[in-house]
mmCIF file of C-alpha atoms in Angstrom:
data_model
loop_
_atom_site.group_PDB
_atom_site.id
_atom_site.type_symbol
_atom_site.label_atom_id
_atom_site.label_comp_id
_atom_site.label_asym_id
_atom_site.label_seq_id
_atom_site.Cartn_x
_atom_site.Cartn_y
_atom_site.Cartn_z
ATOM 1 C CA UNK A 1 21.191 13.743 10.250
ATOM 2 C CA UNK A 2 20.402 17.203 8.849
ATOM 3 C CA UNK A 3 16.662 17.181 10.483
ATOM 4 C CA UNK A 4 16.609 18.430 14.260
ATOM 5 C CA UNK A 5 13.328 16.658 14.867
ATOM 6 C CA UNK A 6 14.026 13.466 16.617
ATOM 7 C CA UNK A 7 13.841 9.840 15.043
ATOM 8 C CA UNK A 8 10.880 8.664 17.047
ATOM 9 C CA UNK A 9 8.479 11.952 16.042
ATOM 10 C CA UNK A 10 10.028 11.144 12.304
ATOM 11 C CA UNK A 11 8.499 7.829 12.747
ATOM 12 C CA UNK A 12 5.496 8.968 14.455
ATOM 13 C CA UNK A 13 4.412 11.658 12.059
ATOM 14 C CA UNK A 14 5.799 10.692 8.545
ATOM 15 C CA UNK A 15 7.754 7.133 8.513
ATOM 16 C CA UNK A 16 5.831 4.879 10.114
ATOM 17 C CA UNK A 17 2.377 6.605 9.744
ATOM 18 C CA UNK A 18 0.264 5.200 7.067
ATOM 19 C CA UNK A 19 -3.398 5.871 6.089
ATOM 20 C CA UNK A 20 -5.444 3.353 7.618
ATOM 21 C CA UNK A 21 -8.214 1.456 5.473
ATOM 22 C CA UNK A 22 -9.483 -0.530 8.912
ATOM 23 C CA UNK A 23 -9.718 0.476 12.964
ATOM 24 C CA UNK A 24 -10.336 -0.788 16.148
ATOM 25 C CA UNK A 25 -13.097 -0.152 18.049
ATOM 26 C CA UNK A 26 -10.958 2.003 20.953
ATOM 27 C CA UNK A 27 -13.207 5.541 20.850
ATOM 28 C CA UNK A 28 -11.543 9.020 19.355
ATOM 29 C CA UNK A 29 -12.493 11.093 22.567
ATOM 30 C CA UNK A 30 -13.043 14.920 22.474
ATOM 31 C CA UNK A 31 -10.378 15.677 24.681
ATOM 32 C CA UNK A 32 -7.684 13.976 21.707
ATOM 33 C CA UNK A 33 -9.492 16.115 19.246
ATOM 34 C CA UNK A 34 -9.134 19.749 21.386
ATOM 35 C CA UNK A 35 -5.375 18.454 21.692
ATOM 36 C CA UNK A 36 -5.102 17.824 18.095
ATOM 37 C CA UNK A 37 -7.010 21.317 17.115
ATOM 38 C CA UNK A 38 -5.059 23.323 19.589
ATOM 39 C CA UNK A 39 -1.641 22.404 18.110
ATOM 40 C CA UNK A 40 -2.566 22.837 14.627
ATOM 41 C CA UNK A 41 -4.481 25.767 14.624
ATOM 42 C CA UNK A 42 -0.649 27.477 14.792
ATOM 43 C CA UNK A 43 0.011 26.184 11.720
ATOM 44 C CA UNK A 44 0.506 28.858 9.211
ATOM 45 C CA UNK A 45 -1.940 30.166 6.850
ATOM 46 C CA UNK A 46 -1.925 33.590 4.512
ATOM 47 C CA UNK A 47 -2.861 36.530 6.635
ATOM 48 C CA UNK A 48 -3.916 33.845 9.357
ATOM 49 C CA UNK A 49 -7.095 33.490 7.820
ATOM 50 C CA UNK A 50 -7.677 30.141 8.926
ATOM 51 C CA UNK A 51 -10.733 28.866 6.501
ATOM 52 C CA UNK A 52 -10.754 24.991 7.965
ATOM 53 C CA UNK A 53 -13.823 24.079 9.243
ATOM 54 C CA UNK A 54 -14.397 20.513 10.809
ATOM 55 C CA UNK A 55 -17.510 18.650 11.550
ATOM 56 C CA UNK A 56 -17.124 15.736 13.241
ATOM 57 C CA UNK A 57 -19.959 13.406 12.448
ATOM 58 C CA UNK A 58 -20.857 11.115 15.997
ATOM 59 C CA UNK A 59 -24.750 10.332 16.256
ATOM 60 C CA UNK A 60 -25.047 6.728 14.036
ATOM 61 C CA UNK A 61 -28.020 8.743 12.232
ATOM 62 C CA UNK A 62 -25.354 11.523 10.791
ATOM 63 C CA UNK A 63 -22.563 8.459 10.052
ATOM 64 C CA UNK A 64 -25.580 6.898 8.182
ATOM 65 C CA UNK A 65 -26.608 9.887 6.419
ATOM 66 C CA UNK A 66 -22.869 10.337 5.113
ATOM 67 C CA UNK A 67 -22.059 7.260 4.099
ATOM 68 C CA UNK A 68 -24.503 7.587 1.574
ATOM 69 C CA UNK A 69 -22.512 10.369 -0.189
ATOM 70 C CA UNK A 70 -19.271 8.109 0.034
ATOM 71 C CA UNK A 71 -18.021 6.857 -2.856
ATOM 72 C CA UNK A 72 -18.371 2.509 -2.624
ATOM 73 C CA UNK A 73 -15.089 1.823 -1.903
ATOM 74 C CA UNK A 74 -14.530 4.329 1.241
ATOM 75 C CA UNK A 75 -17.992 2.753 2.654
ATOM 76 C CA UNK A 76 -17.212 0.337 4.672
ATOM 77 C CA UNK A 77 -14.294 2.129 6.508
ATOM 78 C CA UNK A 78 -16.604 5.146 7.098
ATOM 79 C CA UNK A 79 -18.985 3.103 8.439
ATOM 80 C CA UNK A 80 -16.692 1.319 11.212
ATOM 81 C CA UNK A 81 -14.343 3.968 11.997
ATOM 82 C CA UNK A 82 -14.323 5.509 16.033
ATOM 83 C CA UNK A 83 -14.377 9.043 14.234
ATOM 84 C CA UNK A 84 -15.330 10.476 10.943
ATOM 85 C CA UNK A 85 -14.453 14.407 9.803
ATOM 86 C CA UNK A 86 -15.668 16.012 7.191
ATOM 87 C CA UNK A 87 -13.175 18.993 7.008
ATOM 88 C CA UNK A 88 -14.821 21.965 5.084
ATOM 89 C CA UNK A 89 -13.937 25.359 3.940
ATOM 90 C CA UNK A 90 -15.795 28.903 5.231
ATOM 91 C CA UNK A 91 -15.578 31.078 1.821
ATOM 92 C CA UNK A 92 -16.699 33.492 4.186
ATOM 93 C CA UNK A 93 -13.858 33.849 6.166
ATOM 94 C CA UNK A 94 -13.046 37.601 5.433
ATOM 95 C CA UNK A 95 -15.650 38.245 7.832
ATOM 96 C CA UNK A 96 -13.230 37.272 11.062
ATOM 97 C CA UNK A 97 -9.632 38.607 9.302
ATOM 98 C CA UNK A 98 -9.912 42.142 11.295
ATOM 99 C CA UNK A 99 -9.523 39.771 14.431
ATOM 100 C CA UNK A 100 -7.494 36.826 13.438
ATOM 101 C CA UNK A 101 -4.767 39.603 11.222
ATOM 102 C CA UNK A 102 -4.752 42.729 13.365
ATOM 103 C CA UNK A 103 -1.540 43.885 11.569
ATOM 104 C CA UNK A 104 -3.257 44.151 8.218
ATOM 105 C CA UNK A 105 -7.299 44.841 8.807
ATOM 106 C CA UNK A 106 -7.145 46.328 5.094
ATOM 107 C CA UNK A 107 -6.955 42.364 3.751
ATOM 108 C CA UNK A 108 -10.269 42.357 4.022
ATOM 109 C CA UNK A 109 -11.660 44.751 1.723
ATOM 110 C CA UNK A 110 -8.320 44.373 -0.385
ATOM 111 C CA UNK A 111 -7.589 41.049 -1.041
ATOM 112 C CA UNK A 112 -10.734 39.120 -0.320
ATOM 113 C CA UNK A 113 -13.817 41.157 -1.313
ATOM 114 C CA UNK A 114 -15.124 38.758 -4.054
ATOM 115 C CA UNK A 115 -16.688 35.564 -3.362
ATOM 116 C CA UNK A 116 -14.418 33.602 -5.873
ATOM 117 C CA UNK A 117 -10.755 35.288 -4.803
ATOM 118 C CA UNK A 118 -12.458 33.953 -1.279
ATOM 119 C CA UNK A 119 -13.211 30.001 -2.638
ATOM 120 C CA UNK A 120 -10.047 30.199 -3.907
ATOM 121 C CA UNK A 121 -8.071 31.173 -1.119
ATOM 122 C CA UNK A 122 -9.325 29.058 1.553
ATOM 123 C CA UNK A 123 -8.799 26.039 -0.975
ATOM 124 C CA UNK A 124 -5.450 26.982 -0.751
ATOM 125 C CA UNK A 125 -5.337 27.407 2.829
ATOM 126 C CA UNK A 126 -7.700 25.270 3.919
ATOM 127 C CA UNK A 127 -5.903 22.203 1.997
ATOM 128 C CA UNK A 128 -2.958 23.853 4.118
ATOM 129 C CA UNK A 129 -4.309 23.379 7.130
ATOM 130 C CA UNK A 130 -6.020 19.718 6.384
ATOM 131 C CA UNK A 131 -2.875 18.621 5.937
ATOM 132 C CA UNK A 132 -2.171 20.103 9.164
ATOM 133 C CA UNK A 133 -4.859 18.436 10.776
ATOM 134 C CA UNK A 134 -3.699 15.179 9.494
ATOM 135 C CA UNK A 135 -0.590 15.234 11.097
ATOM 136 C CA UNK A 136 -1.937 16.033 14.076
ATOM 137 C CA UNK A 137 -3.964 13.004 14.259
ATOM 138 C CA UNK A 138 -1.205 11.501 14.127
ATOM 139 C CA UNK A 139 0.866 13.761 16.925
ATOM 140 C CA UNK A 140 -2.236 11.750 19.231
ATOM 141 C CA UNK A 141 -1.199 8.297 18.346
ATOM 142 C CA UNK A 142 -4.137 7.872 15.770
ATOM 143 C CA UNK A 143 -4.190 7.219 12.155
ATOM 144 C CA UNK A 144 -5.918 9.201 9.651
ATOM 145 C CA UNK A 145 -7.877 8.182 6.250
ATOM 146 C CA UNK A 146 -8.289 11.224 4.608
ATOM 147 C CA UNK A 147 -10.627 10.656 1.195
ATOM 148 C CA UNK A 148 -11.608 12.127 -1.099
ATOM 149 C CA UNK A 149 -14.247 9.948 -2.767
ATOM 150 C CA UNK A 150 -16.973 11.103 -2.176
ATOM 151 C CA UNK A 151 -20.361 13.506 -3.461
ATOM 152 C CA UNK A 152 -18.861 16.857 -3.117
ATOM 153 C CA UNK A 153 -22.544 18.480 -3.489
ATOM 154 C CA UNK A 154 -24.434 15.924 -1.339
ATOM 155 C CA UNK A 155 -21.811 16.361 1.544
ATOM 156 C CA UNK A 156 -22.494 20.262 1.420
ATOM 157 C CA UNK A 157 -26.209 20.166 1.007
ATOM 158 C CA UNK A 158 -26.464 17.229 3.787
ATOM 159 C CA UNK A 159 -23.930 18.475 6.508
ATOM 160 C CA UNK A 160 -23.194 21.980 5.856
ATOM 161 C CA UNK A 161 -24.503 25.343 4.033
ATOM 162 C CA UNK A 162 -23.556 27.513 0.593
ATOM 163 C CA UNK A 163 -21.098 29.071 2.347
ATOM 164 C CA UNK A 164 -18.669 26.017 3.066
ATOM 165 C CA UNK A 165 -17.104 23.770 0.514
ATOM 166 C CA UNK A 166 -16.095 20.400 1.402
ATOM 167 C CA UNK A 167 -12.443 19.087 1.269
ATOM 168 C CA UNK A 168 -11.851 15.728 2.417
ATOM 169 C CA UNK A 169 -13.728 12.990 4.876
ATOM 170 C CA UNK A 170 -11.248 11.646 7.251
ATOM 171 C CA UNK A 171 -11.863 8.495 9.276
ATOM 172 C CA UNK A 172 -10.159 8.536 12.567
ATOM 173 C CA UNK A 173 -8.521 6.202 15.403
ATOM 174 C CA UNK A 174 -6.465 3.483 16.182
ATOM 175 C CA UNK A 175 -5.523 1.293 13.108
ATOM 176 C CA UNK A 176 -7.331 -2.161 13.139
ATOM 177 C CA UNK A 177 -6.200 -5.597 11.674
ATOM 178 C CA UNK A 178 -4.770 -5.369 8.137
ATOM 179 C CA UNK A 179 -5.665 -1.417 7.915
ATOM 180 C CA UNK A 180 -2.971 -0.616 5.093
ATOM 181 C CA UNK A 181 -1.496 -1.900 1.680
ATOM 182 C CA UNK A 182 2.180 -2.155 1.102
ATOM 183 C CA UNK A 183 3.923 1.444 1.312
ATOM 184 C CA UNK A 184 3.548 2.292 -2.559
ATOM 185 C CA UNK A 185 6.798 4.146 -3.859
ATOM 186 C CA UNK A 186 7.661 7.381 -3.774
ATOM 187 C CA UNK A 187 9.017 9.546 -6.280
ATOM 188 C CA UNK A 188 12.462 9.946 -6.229
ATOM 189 C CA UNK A 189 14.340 13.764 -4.872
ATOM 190 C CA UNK A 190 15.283 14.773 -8.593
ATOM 191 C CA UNK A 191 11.769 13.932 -10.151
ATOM 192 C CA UNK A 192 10.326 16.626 -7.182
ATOM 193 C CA UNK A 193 13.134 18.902 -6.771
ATOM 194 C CA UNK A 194 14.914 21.351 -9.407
ATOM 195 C CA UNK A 195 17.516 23.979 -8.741
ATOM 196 C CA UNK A 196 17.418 26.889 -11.230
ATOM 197 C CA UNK B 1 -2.019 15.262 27.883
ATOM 198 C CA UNK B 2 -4.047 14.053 24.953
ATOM 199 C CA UNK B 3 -1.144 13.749 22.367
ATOM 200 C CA UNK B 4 1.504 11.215 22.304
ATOM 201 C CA UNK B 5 4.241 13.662 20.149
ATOM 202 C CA UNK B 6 6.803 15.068 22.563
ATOM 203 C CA UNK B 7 6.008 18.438 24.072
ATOM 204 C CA UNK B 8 9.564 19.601 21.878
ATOM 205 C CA UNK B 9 8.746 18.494 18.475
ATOM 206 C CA UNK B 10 5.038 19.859 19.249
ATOM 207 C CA UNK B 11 7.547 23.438 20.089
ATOM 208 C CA UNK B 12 9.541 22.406 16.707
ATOM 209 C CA UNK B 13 6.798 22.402 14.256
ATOM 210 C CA UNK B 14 3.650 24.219 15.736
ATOM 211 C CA UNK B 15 3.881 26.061 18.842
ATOM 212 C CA UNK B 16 7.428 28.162 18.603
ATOM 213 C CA UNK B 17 7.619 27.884 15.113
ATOM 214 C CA UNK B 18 6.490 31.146 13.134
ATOM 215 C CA UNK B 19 6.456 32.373 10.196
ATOM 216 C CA UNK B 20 10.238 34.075 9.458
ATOM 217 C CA UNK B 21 10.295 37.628 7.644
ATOM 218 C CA UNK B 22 13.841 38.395 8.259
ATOM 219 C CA UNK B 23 16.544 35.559 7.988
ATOM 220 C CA UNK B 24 20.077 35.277 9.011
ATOM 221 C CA UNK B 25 22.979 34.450 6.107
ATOM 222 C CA UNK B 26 23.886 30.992 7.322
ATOM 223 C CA UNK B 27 23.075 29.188 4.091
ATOM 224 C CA UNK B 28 20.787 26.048 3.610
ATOM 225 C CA UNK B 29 22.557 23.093 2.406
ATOM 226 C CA UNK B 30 21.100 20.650 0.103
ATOM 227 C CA UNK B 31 21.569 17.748 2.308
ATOM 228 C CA UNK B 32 19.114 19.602 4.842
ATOM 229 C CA UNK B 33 16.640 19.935 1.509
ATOM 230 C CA UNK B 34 17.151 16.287 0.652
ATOM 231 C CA UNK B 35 16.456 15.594 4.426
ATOM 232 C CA UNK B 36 13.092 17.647 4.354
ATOM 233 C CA UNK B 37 12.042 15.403 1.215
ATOM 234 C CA UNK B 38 12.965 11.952 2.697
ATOM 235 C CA UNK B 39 10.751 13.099 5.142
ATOM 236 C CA UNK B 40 7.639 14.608 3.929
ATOM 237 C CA UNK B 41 7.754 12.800 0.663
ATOM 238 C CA UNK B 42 5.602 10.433 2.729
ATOM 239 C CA UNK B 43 3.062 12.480 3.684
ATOM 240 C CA UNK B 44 -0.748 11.030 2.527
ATOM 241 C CA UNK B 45 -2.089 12.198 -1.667
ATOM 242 C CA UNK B 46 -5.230 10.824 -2.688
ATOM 243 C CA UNK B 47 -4.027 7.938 -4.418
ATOM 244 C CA UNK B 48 -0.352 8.863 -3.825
ATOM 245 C CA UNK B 49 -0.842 10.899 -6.704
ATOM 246 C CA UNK B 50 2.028 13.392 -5.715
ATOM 247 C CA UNK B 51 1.252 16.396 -7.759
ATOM 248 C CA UNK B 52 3.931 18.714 -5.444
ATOM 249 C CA UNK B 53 7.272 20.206 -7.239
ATOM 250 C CA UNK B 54 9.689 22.101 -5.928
ATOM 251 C CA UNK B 55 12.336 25.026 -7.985
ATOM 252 C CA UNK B 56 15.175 25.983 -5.584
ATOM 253 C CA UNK B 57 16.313 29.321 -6.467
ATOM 254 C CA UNK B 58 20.000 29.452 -5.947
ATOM 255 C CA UNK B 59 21.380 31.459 -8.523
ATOM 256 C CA UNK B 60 21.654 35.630 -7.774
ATOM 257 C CA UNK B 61 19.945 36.171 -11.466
ATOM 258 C CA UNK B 62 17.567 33.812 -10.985
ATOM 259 C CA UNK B 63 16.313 35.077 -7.316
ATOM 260 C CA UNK B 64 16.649 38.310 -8.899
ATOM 261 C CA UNK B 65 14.183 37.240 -11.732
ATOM 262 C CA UNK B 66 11.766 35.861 -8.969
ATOM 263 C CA UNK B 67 12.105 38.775 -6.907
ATOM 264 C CA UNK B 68 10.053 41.090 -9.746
ATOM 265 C CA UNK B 69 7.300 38.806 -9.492
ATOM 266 C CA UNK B 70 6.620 39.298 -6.279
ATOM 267 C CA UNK B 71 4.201 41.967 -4.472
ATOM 268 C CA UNK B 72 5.915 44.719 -2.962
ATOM 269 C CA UNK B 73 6.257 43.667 0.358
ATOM 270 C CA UNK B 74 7.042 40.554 -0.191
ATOM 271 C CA UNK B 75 10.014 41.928 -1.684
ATOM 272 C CA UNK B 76 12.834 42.203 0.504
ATOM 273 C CA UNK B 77 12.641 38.847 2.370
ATOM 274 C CA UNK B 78 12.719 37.147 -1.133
ATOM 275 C CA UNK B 79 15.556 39.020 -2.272
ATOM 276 C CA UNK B 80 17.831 37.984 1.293
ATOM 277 C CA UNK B 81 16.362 34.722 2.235
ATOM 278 C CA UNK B 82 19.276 32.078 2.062
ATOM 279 C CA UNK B 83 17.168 29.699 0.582
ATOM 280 C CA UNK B 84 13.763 30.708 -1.633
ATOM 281 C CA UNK B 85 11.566 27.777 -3.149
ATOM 282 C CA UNK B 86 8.723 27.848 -5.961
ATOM 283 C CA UNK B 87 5.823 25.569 -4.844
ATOM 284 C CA UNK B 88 4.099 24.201 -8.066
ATOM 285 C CA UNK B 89 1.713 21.029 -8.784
ATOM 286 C CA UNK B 90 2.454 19.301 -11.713
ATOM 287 C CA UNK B 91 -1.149 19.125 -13.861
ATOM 288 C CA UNK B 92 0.405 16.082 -15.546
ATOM 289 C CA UNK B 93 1.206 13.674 -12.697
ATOM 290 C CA UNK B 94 -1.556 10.930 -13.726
ATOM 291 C CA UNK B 95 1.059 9.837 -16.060
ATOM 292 C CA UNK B 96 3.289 8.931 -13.277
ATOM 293 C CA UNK B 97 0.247 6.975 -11.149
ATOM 294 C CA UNK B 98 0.275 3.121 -12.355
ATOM 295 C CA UNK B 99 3.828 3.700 -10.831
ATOM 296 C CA UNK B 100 2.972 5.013 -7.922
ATOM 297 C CA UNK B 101 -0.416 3.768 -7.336
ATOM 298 C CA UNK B 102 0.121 -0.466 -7.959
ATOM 299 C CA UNK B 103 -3.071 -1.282 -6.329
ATOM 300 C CA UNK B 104 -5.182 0.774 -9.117
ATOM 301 C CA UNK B 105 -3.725 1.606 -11.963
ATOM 302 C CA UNK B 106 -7.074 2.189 -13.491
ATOM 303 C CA UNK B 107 -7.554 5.365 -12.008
ATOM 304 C CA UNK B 108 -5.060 7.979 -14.570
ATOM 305 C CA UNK B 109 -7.712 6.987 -16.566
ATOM 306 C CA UNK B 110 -11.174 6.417 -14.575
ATOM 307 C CA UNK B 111 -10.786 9.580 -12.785
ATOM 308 C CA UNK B 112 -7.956 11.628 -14.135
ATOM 309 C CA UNK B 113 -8.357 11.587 -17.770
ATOM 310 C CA UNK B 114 -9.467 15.670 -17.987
ATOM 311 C CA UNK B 115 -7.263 18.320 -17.724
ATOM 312 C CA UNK B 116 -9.719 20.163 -15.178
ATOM 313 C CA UNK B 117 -9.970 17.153 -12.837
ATOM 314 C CA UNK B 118 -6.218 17.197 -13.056
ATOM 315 C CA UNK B 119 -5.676 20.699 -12.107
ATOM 316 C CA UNK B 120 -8.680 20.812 -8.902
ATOM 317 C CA UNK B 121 -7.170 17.546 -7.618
ATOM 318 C CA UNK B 122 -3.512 18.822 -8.214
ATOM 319 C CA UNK B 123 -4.301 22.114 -5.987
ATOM 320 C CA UNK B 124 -5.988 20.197 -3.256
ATOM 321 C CA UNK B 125 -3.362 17.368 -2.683
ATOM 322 C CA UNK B 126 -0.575 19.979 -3.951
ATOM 323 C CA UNK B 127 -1.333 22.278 -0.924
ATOM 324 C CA UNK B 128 -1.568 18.869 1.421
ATOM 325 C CA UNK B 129 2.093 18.790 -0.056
ATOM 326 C CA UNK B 130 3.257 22.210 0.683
ATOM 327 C CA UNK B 131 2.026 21.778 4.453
ATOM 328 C CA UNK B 132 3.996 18.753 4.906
ATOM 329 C CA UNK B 133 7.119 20.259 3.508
ATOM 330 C CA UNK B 134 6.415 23.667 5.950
ATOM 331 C CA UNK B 135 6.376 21.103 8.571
ATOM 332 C CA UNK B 136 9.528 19.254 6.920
ATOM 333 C CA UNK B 137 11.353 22.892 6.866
ATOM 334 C CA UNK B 138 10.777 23.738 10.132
ATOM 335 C CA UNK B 139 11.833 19.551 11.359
ATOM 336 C CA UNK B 140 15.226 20.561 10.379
ATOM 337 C CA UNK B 141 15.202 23.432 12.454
ATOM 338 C CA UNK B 142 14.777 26.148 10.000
ATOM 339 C CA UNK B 143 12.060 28.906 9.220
ATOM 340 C CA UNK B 144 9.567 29.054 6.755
ATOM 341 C CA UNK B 145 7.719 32.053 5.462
ATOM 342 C CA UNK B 146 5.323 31.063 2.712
ATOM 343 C CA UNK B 147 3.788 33.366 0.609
ATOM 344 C CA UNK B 148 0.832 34.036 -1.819
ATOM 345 C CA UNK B 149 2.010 37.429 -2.215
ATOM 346 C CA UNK B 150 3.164 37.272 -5.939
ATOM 347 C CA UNK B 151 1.963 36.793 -10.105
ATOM 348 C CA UNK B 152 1.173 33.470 -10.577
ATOM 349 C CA UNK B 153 1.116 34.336 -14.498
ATOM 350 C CA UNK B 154 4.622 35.885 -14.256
ATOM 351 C CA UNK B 155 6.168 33.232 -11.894
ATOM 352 C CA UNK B 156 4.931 30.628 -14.320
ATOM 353 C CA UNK B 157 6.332 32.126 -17.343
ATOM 354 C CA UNK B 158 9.485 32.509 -16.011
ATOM 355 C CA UNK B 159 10.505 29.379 -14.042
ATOM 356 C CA UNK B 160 7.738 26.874 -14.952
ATOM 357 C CA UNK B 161 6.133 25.665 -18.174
ATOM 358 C CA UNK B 162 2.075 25.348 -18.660
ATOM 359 C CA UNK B 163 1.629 21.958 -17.635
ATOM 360 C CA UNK B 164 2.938 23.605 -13.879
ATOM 361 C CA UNK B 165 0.943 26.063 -11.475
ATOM 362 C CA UNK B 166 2.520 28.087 -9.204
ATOM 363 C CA UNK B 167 1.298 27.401 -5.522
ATOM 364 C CA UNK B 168 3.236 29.027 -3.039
ATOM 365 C CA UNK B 169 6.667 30.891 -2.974
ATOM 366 C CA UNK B 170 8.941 29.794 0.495
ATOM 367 C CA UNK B 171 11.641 31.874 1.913
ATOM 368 C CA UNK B 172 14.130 29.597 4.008
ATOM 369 C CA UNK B 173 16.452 29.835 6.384
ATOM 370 C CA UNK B 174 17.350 30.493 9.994
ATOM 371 C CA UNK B 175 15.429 33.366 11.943
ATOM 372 C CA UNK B 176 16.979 36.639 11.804
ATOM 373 C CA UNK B 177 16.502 40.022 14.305
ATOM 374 C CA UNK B 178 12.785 40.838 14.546
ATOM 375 C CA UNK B 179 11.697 37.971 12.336
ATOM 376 C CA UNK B 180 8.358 37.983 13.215
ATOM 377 C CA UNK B 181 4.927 39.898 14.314
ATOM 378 C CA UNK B 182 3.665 39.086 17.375
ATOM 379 C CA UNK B 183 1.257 36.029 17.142
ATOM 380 C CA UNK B 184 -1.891 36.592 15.861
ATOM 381 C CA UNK B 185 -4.595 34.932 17.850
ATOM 382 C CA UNK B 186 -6.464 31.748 16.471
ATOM 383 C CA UNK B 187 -10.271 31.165 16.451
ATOM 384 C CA UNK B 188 -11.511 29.040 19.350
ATOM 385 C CA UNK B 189 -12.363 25.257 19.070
ATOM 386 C CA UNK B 190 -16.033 26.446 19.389
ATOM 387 C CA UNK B 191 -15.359 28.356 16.154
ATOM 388 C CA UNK B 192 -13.946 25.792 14.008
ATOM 389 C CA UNK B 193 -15.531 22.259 15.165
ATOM 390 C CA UNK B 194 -19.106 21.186 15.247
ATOM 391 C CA UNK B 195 -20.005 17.897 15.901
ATOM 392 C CA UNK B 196 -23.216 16.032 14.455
#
């Protein structure tokens, strides 16, 4: 009643969506994946600065390589799934806040000169906009399995460089037979929420 | 073309929606706060873990309180918002994971048992948290304007206790006059996704 959004997005986004442990074999094409990156990328971060990076791993010989740094349980499922992401941080992504935060080209040099106020940040904001990325998998009628079992260090040295941190691997596509356990609960609106 | 979400709920949560700095007085009720919760609360954690709190800052002292905390410019908008919440991840949530985990209750112990573990995986899913409620907020039809802009140190001491760290600060509310900056550009899909 008090949400403006409509039921079916509700459903689409949040109710009905569920992390899928299986998929089918229907490819995740680029054209969903531009569709999904150019509504997200609006998503809000601090002074824009938009540290998400995403490599999408295609060629069987780069799936292979990173199912090696899963964890044993998320192997299988990163093995068969249309589309895996590994969704990274750029610690260096001061370098591009002049362009992406005219109104403020000091945040640069003022906020984000050291490397660690950097990492930090674009955990922060990165996590932001994973999340972000997740739900618009969803927005293209796909599921998401966003993990984060996995070698932290062997995904970096194997896929990316010192300047990018990993986040999460997230398998992509259409949900396949049995691809979730029971909803588990929640916790209740006056565990989360307190009014001071 | 690509994405199955309406073209107005994509408006609703990504492509109009900005980032409010001035706010008009109608207030936020807490059955639109409730709403946002029965909503997001469903949102994907790494093992459901759920490490997101929320303080609602209602009262005139305490907003008043908050409002010292926060950096200069951030100032103003705190202090008139209708609404102003204090993000914050709970460090201690693996004690509340055989509940809301069934399918492994091993893991509060197997992988959470350290207070540093606790605190890295609290930030990560935390901020996957705070996205989902920004995108909660702005499904009922309200503004957002999150903020890093404060002391964590002070905000902690004076509204949470040390097993909570402060994440983001969230004025709420309807758009006022001027209530935003133009939009700042985003980086190109060429920028931000590699495939391998």
């Amino acid at each position: 009643m008090s949400l403006v959004l409509d039921a079916a997005a509700q459903d689409l986004l949040f109710r009905e969506a569920r992390t899928a442990n299986t998929f089918a074999a229907e490819p995740v094409t680029e054209e969903q994946i531009q569709a999904v990156y150019d509504l997200v990328k609006y998503g809000p971060t601090a002074f824009n600065q938009s540290p998400l990076r995403v490599t999408l791993v295609r060629s069987p010989e780069a799936r292979e390589r990173l199912v090696g740094h899963m964890a044993e349980g998320n192997r299988p499922k990163t093995a068969t799934a249309p589309l895996v992401a590994i969704l990274s941080t750029d610690n260096e992504f001061h370098e591009e806040l002049p362009r992406l935060f005219p109104h403020f080209p000091q945040a640069k040099d003022l906020l984000y000169a050291t490397r660690p106020a950097r990492e930090r940040s674009a955990l922060l904001n990165g996590a932001l906009q994973a999340a972000y990325f997740i739900v618009g998998i969803r927005a293209a009628g796909l599921a998401a399995g966003p993990m984060t079992g996995f070698d932290p260090a062997g995904v970096q040295k194997e896929f990316l460089d010192d300047d990018h941190t990993p986040l999460l691997v997230v398998n992509i596509g259409r949900p396949g037979a049995n691809a979730w356990l029971p909803r588990s609960p929640r916790l209740d609106v006056d565990e989360v929420i307190t009014t001071v």
